């Protein structure tokens, strides 16, 4: 529940829940999420890998070492699935 409130405050974008086995997931258009992560929060994509035919997993980090795990779908939507520090 803490991540939901944090994501709403940090991203400031309309976020919708995507059906997921892990519970709370935060989604937005891929371009919008990428722009927020890079421009507003100084994050850079450090790693990515395929997760099936229509999904790419991405790990974003900032200079402080905070990280965000994102799944990018072929549909044009990306979802934050995990966040952490250091």
Tab-separated table of C-alpha atoms in Angstrom, residues 26-63:
chain	number	residue	atom	x	y	z
A	26	UNK	CA	1.461	0.964	-11.290
A	27	UNK	CA	1.055	1.567	-15.038
A	28	UNK	CA	1.255	4.451	-17.524
A	29	UNK	CA	2.045	4.949	-21.201
A	30	UNK	CA	5.622	3.771	-21.805
A	31	UNK	CA	6.824	7.126	-23.170
A	32	UNK	CA	5.319	9.028	-20.261
A	33	UNK	CA	6.839	6.725	-17.650
A	34	UNK	CA	10.265	6.793	-19.354
A	35	UNK	CA	10.199	10.607	-19.527
A	36	UNK	CA	9.316	10.907	-15.844
A	37	UNK	CA	12.046	8.493	-14.794
A	38	UNK	CA	14.737	10.241	-16.856
A	39	UNK	CA	13.830	13.930	-16.714
A	40	UNK	CA	12.293	14.356	-13.288
A	41	UNK	CA	14.182	11.768	-11.294
A	42	UNK	CA	17.495	11.447	-13.111
A	43	UNK	CA	17.128	7.704	-13.549
A	44	UNK	CA	18.819	5.737	-16.310
A	45	UNK	CA	17.971	2.305	-17.624
A	46	UNK	CA	20.770	0.019	-16.482
A	47	UNK	CA	19.511	-3.354	-17.677
A	48	UNK	CA	16.744	-4.908	-19.714
A	49	UNK	CA	15.746	-8.363	-20.820
A	50	UNK	CA	12.936	-10.180	-22.561
A	51	UNK	CA	10.201	-11.724	-20.468
A	52	UNK	CA	8.193	-13.545	-23.077
A	53	UNK	CA	7.212	-12.428	-26.546
A	54	UNK	CA	5.505	-9.187	-25.519
A	55	UNK	CA	7.258	-8.016	-22.349
A	56	UNK	CA	10.613	-6.449	-21.525
A	57	UNK	CA	11.839	-6.133	-17.934
A	58	UNK	CA	13.892	-3.003	-17.176
A	59	UNK	CA	15.912	-1.891	-14.158
A	60	UNK	CA	16.316	1.880	-13.713
A	61	UNK	CA	18.665	3.502	-11.182
A	62	UNK	CA	19.511	7.040	-10.123
A	63	UNK	CA	22.762	8.511	-8.780
